[in-house]
CSV table of C-alpha atoms and ligand atoms in Angstrom, one decimal:
chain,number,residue,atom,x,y,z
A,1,UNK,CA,0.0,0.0,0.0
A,2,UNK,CA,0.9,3.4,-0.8
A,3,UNK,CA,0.4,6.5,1.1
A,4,UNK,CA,1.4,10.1,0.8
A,5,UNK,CA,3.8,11.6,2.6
A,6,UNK,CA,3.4,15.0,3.7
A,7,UNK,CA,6.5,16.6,2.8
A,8,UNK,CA,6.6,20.5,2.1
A,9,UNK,CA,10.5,20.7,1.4
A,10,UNK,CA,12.5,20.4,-1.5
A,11,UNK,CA,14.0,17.3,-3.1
A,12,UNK,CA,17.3,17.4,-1.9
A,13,UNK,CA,15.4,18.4,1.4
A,14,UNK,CA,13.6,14.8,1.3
A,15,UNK,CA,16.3,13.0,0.6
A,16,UNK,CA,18.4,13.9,3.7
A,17,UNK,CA,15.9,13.3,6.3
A,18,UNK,CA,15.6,9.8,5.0
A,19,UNK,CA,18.2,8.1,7.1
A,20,UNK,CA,16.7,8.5,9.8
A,21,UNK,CA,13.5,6.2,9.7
A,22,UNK,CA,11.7,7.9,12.8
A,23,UNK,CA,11.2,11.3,10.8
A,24,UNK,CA,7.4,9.9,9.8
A,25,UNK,CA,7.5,6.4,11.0
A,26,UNK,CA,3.2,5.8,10.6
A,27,UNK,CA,2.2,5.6,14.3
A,28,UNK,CA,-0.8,2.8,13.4
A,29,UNK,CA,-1.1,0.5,10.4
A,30,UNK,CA,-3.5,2.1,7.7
A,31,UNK,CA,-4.4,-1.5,6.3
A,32,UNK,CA,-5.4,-3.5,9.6
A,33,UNK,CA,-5.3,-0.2,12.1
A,34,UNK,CA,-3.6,-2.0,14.8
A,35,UNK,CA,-2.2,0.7,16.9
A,36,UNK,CA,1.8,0.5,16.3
A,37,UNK,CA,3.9,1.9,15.4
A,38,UNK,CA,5.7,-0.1,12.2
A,39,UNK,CA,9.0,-0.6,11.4
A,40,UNK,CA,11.5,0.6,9.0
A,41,UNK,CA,11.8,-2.1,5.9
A,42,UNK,CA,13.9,-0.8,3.5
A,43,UNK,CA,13.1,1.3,0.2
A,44,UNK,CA,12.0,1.0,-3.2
A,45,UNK,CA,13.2,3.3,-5.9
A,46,UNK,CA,12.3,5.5,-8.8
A,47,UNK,CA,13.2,8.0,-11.0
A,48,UNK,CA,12.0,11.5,-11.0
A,49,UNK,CA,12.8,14.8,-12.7
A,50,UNK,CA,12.2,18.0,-10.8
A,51,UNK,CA,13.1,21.3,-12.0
A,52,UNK,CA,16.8,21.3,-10.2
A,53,UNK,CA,16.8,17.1,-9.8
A,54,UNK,CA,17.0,14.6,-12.5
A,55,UNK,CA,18.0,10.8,-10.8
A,56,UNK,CA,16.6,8.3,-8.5
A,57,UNK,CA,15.1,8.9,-5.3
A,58,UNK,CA,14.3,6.1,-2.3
A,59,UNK,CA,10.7,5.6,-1.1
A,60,UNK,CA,10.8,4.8,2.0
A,61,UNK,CA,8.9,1.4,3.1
A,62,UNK,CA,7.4,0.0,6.5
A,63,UNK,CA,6.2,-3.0,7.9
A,64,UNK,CA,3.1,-3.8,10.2
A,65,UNK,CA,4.3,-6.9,12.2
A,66,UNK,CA,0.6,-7.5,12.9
A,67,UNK,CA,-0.9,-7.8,9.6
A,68,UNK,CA,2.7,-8.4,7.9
A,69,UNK,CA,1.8,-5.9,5.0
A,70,UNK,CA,4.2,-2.9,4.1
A,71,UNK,CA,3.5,0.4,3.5
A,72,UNK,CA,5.6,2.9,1.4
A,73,UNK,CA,5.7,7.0,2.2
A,74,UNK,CA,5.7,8.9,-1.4
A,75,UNK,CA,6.4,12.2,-1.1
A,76,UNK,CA,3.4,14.7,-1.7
A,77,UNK,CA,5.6,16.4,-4.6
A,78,UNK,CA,5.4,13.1,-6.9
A,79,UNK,CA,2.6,11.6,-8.8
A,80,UNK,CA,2.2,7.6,-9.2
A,81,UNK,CA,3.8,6.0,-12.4
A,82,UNK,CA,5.1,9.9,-13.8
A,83,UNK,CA,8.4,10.3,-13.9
A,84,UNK,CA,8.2,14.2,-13.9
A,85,UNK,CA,7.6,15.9,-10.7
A,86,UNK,CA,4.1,17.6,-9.9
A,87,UNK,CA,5.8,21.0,-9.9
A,88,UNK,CA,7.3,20.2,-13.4
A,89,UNK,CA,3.9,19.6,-14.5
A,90,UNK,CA,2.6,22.1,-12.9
A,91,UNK,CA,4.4,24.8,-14.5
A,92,UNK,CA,4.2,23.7,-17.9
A,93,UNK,CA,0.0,23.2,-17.7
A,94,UNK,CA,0.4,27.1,-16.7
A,95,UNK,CA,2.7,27.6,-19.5
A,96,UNK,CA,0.8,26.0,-22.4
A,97,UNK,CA,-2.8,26.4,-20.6
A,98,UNK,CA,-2.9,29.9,-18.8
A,99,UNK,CA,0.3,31.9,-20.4
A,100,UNK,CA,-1.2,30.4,-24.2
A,101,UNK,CA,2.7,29.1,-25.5
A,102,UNK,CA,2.3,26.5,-28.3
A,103,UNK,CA,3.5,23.3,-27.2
A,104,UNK,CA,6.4,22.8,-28.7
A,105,UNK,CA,7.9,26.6,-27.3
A,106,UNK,CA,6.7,25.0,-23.9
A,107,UNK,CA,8.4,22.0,-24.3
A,108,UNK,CA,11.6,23.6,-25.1
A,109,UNK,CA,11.8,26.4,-22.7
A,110,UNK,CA,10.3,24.6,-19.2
A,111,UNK,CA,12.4,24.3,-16.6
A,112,UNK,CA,13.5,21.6,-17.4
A,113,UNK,CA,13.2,21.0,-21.2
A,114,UNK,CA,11.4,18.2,-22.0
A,115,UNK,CA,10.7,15.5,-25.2
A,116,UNK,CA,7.5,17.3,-27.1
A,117,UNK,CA,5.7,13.9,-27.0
A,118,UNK,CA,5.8,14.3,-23.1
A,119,UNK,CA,4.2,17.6,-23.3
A,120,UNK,CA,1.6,16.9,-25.6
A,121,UNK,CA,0.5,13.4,-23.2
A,122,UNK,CA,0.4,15.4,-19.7
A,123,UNK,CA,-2.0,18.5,-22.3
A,124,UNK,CA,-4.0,15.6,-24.0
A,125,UNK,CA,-4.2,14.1,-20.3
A,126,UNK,CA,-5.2,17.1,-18.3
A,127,UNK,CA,-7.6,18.5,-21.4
A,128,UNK,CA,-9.8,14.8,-20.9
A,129,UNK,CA,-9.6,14.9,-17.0
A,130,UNK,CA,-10.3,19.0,-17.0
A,131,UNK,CA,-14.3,18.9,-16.4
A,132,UNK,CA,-14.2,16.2,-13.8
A,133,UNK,CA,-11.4,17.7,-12.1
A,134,UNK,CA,-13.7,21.0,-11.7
A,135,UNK,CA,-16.1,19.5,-10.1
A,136,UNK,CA,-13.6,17.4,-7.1
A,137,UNK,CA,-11.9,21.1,-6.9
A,138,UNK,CA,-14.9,22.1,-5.8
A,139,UNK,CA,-14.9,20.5,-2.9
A,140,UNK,CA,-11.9,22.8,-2.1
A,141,UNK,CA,-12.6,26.1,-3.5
A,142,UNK,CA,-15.1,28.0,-4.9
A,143,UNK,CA,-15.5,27.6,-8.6
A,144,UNK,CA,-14.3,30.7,-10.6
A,145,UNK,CA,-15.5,32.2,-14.0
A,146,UNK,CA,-13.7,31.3,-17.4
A,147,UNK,CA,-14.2,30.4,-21.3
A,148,UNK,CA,-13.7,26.3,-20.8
A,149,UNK,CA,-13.1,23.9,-18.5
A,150,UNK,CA,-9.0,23.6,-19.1
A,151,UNK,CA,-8.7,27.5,-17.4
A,152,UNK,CA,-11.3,27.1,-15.3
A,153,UNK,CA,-8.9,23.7,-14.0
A,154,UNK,CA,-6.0,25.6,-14.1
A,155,UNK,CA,-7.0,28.7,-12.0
A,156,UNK,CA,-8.9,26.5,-9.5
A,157,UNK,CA,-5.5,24.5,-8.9
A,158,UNK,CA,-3.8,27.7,-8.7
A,159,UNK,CA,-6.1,28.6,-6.0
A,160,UNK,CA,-6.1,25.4,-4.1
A,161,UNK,CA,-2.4,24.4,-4.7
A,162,UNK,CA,-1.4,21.8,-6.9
A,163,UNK,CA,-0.2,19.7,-4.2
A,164,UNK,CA,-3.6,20.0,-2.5
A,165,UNK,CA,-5.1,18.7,-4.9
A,166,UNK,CA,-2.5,16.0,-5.6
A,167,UNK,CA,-5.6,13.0,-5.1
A,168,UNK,CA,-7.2,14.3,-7.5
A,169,UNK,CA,-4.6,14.6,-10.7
A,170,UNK,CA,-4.2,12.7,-13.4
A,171,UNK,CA,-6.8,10.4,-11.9
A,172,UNK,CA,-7.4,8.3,-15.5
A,173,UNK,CA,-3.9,8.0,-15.7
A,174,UNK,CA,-3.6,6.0,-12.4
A,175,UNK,CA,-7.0,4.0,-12.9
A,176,UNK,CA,-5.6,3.2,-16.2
A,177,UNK,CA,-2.2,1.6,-14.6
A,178,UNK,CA,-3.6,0.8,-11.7
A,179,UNK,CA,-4.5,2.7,-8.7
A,180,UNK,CA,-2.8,2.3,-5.6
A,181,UNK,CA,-5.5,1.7,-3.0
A,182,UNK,CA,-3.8,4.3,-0.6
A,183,UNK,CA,-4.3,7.1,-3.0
A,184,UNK,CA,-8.0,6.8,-3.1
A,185,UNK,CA,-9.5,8.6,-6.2
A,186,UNK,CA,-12.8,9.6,-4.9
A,187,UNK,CA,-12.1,12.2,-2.3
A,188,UNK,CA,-11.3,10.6,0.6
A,189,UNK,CA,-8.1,11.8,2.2
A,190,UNK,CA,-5.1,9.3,2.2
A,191,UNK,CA,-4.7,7.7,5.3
A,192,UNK,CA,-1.5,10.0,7.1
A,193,UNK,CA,0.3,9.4,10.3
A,194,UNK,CA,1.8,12.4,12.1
A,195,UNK,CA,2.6,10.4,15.1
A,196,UNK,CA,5.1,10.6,16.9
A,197,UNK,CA,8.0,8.4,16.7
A,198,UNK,CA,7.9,5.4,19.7
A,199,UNK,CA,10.1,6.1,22.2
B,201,ZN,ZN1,-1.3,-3.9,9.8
């Protein structure tokens, strides 16, 4: 099971503080609720591409000793299955959807440049999804004016931050592949763990 991991810093931020495995050690299991803490159990990794990163990051993993089922922490600032940060996304929807550059000027100049056929997927992508994703933004600010669906998408994320509304991006893209039952697509919040550490 996946489930998102909280985490407001930057990449290289993330990847220091994960030595040390009590940073957001879950304080219950999400998948049987027994009320301990779990334990470290290793990583899994995969790539990602951020606007100042381009390698492989860890994911860190746990281990309920009751149910014997892990549990892996991704970072708020990733999606499922894309390589590409939500930040990189983020700005280049903005730069092809709200600031109107063709696609292939967006594709050259984002931060960082990118193969046009990976613009033109996460457009083609957001343009299907764009409607339904007006309506679950709803549910976290108010709706605002504008010509289509696309802007009206764009400006609600805007107003809600993208990472807010990470549950609810790219939704067909995950169903497609396969959604992780952690990341639940219809609304309700991932199951997260502030506790703290055990002593
Ligand atoms: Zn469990």
């Amino acid at each position: 099971m996946q489930i998102l991991h909280p985490f407001a810093g930057s990449v290289q931020q993330y990847i220091e503080q994960l030595d040390n495995p009590d940073s957001y050690r879950p304080g219950h299991c999400p998948q049987c609720q027994a009320k301990h803490p779990l334990t470290a159990h290793g990583f899994y990794t995969r790539t990602l591409i951020d606007t100042a990163f381009d390698g492989v990051i860890r994911v860190r993993r746990y281990l309920c000793q009751t149910c014997q089922r892990t549990v892996s922490l991704l970072p708020e600032f990733v999606l499922p299955y894309l390589r590409s940060s939500l930040a990189v996304i983020a700005l280049f929807l903005i730069t092809c959807l709200l600031m109107t550059q063709t696609l292939s000027n967006a594709t050259r100049t984002a931060p960082p440049p990118m193969p046009y056929q990976r613009g033109q997927f996460w457009i083609r992508r957001f343009r299907a999804q764009a409607e339904s994703l007006c309506a679950a933004l709803a549910a976290l600010t108010k709706p605002v004016p504008a010509p289509d669906f696309v802007h009206r998408a764009v400006t609600m994320l805007q107003s809600t931050g993208w990472v807010a509304a990470h549950r609810f991006l790219f939704a067909g893209v995950r169903c497609h592949l396969g959604w992780p039952r952690g990341l639940a697509p219809d609304g309700r919040r991932a199951a997260l763990s502030t506790a703290a550490a055990p002593a």
